[in-house]
Short mmCIF file of C-alpha atoms and ligand atoms in Angstrom, two decimals:
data_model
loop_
_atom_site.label_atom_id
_atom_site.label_comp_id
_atom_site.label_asym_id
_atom_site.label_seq_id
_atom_site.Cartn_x
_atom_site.Cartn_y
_atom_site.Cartn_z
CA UNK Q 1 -1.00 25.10 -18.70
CA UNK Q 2 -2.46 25.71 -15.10
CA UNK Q 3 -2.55 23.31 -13.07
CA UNK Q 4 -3.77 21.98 -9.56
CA UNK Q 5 -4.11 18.11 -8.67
CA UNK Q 6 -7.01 17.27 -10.01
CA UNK Q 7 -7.57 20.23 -12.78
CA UNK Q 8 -5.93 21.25 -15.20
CA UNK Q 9 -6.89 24.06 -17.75
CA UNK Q 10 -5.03 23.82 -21.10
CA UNK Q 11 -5.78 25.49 -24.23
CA UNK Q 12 -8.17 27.56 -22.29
CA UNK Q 13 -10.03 24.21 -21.90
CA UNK Q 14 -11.01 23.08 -18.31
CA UNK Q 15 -9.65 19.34 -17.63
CA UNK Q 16 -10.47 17.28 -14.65
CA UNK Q 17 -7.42 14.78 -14.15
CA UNK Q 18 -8.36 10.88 -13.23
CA UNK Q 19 -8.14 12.07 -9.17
CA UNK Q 20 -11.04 14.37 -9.44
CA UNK Q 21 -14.04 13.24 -7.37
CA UNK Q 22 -16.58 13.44 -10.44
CA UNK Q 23 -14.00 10.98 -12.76
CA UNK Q 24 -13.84 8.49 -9.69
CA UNK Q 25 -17.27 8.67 -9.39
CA UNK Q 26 -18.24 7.83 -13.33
CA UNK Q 27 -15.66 5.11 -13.11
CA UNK Q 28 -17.43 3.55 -9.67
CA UNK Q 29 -20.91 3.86 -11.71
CA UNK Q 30 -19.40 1.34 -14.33
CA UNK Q 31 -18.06 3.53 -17.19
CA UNK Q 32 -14.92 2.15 -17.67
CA UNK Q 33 -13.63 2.38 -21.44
CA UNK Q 34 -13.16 -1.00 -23.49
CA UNK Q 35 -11.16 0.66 -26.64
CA UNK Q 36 -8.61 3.06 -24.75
CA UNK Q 37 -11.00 5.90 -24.26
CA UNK Q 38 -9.89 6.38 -20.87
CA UNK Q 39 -8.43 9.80 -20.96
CA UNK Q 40 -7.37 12.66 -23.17
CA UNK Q 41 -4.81 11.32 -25.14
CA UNK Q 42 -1.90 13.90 -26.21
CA UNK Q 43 -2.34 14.20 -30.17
CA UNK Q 44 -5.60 15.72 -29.61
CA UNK Q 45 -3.18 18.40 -28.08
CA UNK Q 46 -1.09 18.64 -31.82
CA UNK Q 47 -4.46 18.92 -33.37
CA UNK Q 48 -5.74 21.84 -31.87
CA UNK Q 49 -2.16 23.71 -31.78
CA UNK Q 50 -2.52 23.26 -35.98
CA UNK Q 51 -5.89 24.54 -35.33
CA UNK Q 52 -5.54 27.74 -32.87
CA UNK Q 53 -2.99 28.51 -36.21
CA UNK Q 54 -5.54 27.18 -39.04
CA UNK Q 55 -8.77 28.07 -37.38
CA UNK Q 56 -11.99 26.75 -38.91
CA UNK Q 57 -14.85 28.59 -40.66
CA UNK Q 58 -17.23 30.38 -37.46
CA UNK Q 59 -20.30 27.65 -37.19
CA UNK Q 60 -18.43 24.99 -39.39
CA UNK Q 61 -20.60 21.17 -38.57
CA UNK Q 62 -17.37 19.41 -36.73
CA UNK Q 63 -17.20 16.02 -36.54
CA UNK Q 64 -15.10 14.38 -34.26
CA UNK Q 65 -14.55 10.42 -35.34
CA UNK Q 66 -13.51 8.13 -32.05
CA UNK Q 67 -13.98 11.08 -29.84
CA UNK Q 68 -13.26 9.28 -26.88
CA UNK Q 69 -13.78 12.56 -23.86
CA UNK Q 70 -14.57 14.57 -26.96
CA UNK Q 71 -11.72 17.54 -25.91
CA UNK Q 72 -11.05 18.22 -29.98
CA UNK Q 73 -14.82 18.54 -30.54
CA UNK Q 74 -15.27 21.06 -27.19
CA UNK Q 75 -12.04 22.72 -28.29
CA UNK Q 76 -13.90 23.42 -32.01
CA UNK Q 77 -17.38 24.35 -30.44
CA UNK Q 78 -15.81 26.64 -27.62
CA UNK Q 79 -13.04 28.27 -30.14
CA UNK Q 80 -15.41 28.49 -33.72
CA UNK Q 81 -18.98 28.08 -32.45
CA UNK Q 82 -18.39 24.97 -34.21
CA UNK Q 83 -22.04 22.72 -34.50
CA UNK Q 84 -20.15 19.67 -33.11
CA UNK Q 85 -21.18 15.68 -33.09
CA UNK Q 86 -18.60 13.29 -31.20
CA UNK Q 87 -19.10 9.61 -32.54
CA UNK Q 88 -17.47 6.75 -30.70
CA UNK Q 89 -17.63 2.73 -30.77
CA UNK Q 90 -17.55 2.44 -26.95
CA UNK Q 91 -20.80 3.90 -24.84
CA UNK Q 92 -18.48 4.41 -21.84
CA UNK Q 93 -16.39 7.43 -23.30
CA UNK Q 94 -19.99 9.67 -23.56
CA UNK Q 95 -20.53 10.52 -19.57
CA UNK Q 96 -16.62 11.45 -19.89
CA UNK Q 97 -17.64 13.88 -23.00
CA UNK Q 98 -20.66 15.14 -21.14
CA UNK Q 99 -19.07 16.20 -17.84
CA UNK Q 100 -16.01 17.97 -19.87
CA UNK Q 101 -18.79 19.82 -21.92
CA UNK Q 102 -20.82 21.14 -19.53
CA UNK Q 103 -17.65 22.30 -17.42
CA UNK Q 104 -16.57 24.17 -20.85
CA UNK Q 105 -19.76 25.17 -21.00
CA UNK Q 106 -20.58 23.73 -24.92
CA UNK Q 107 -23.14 21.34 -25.98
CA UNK Q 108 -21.71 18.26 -28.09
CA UNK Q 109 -24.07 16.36 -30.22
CA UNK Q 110 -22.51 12.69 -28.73
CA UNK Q 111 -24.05 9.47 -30.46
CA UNK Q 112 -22.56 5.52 -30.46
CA UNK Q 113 -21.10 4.39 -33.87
CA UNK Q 114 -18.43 2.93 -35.58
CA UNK Q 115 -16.09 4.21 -38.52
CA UNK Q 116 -17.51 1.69 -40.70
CA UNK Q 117 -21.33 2.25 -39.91
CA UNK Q 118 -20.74 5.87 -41.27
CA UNK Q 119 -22.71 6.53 -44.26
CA UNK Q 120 -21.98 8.69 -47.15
CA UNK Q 121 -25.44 10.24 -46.40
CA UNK Q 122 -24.75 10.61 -43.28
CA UNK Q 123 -21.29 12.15 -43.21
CA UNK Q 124 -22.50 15.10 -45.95
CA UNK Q 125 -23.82 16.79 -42.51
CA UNK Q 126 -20.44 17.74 -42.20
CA UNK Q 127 -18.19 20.50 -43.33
CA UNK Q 128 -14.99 19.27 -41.14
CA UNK Q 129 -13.89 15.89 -40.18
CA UNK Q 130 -11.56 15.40 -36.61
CA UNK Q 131 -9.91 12.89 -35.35
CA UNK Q 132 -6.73 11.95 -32.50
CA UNK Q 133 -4.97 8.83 -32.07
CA UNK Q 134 -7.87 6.64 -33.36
CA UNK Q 135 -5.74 4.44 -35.94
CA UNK Q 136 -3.95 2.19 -33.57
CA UNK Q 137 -4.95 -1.40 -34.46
CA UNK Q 138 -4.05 -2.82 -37.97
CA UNK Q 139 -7.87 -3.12 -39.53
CA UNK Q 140 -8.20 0.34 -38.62
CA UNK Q 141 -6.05 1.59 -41.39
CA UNK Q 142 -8.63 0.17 -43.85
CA UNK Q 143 -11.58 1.23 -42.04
CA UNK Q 144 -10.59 4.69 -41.82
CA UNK Q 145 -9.28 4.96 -45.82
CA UNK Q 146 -12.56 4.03 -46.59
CA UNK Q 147 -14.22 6.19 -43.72
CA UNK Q 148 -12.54 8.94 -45.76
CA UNK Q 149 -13.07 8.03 -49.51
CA UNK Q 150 -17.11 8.34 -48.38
CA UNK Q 151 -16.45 11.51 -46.61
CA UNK Q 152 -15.28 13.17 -49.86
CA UNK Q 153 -17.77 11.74 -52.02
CA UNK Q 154 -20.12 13.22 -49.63
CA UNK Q 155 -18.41 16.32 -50.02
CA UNK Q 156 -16.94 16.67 -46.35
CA UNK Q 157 -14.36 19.73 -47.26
CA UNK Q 158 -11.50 18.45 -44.95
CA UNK Q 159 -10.43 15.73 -42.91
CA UNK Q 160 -7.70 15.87 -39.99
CA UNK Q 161 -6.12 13.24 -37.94
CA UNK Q 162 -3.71 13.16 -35.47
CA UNK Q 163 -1.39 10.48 -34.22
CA UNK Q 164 1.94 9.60 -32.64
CA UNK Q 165 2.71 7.79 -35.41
CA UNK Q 166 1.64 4.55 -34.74
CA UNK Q 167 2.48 1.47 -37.79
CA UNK Q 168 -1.28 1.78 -38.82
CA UNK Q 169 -1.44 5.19 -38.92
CA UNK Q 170 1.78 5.47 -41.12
CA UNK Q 171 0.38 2.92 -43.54
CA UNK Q 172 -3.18 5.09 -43.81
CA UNK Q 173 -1.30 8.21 -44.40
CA UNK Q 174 0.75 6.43 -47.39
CA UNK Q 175 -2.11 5.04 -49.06
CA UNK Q 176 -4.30 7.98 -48.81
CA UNK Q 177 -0.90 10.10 -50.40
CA UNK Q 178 -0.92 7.29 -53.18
CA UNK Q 179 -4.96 7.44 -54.16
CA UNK Q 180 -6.18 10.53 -53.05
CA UNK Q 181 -5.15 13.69 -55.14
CA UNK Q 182 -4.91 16.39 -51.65
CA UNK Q 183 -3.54 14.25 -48.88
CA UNK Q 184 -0.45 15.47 -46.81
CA UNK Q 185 1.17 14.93 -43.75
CA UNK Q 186 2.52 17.15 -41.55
CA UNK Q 187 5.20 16.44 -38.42
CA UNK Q 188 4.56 18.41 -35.15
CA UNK Q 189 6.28 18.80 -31.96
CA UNK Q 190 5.35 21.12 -29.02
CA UNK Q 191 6.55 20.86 -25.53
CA UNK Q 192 4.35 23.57 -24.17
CA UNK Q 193 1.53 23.69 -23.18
CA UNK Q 194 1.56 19.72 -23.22
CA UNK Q 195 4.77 17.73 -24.48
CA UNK Q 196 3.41 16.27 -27.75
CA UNK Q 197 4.72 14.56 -31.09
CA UNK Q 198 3.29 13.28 -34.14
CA UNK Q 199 1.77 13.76 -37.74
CA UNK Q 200 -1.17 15.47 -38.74
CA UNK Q 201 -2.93 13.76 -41.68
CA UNK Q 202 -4.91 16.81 -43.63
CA UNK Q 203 -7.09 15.99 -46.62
CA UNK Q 204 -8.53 18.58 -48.28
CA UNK Q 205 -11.16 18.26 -50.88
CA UNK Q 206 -10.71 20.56 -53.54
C1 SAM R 1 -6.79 6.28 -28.12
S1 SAM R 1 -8.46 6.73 -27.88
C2 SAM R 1 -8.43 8.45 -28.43
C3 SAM R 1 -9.59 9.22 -27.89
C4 SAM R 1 -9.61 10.70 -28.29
N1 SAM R 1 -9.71 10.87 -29.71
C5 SAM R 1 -8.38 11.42 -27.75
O1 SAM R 1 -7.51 11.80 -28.54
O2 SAM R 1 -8.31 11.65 -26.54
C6 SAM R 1 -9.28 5.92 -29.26
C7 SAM R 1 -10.78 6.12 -29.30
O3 SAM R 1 -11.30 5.55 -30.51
C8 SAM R 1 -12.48 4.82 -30.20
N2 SAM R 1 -12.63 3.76 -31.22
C9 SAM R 1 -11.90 2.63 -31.36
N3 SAM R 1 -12.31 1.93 -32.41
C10 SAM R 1 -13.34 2.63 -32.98
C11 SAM R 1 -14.19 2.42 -34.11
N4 SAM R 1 -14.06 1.33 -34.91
N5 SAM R 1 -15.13 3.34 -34.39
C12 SAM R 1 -15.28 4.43 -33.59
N6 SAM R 1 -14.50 4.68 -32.51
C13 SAM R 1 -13.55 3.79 -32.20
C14 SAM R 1 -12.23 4.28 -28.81
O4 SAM R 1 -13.40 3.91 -28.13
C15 SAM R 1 -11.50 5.45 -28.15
O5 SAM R 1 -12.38 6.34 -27.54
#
C-alpha cells in the first residue's frame, strides 16, 4: 500500500481518504450515507485478495450487492474487464462510486435498489454476484438467503460475500450450508496490504 494523507493506492486501486478536498466537498453538498456507506470498509479488501488468487472469467457481468463506494465492483472492471453494476439502498453512496471510478478510470453501471427489490429476471443479467460487509443487521440474514435462492434460480453462476463475521452474517452462512447443495465458507486473514479478517461466503451453482 502507498500512501500519502489523503491517497492511498491499494490493490493497484487509487483511494482518496475522508481528508481529500473532493470527499469534503461531496459530504458539504449533502451526501452523507444513512446505512454505513461512508467509506471503504475492510472485507472488501479479503474479497479481492480471494479474487487476485481466483480471478473471474475476462468480461464476466459483476454485480456488486450494497456496493456502498463500489471499490469491489472497480476492482472487477479494472482487473477482468468485468461489465459491472453497483446496486445500493442509500442514493448517497453513488457520487462516492462515481468519483472512485473515474479516478480508476472504469465505468460502473450504479443504480438505487434494495436486496429484496431484486428480481429473478433481473439478476439472470449476471454471471457473478459480490458483496462486503452488507449483512450486519438481523433481517438482513433473511433478505440476503432469499436474495441468493433467486440468484441461482436465475442461474447467477456464483455468489461471494465478505464479512468480519458479524452474528447475521454467521447465521446466513449456516443456513445457506444447511439448504443449498454448494455453499462454503472460507476464513481469511491478511495484514498486508490492509490488516483484514473474516469469512468469505462462496456459492457456486453447479
Ligand atoms: C457496511 S457498508 C459496506 C459498503 C461496501 N460494500 C464496502 O465493503 O465498502 C453496507 C452497505 O450496504 C448498503 N445497504 C444496507 N442495506 C441495504 C439493502 N437492504 N439493500 C441494498 N443495500 C443496502 C448500505 O447503504 C451500505 O452502502
Amino acid at each position: 500500500m502507498t500512501n500519502n494523507s489523503t491517497k492511498r493506492r491499494v490493490f493497484g486501486l487509487q483511494i482518496l481518504n475522508s481528508s481529500h478536498r473532493d470527499i469534503r466537498r461531496l459530504k458539504q453538498a449533502g451526501h452523507v450515507a444513512e446505512l454505513h456507506g461512508n467509506k471503504f470498509w475492510n472485507s472488501s479488501f479479503l474479497l479481492m485478495n480471494h479474487l487476485k488468487r481466483h480471478p473471474l472469467k475476462k468480461h464476466s457481468r459483476v454485480l456488486e450487492i450494497g456496493c456502498g463506494w463500489g471499490l469491489l465492483g472497480i476492482y472487477c472492471a479494472r482487473n477482468f474487464s468485468a461489465r459491472v453494476t453497483a446496486v445500493d439502498a442509500d442514493k448517497h453512496v453513488f457520487p462516492y462510486l462515481k468519483l472512485h471510478s473515474e479516478l480508476n478510470g472504469v465505468k460502473i453501471k450504479a443504480e438505487q435498489s434494495s436486496f429484496q427489490h431484486l428480481t429473478k429476471t433481473w439478476l439472470s443479467k449476471f454471471d457473478v454476484i459480490l458483496g462486503s460487509d452488507i449483512c450486519f443487521w438481523d433481517d438482513m440474514s433473511i433478505a440476503l438467503y432469499n436474495l441468493i435462492r433467486r440468484a441461482l434460480q436465475a442461474g447467477v453462476k456464483q455468489v461471494i460475500i465478505s464479512d468480519p463475521c458479524r452474528p447475521p452474517f454467521t447465521e446466513l452462512a449456516s443456513r445457506c450450508q444447511e439448504k443449498l447443495p454448494n455453499a462454503r465458507t472460507v476464513s481469511r486473514r491478511m495484514s498486508h496490504p490492509v490488516r483484514a479478517s473474516g469469512e468469505l461466503l462462496i456459492i457456486d451453482n453447479r
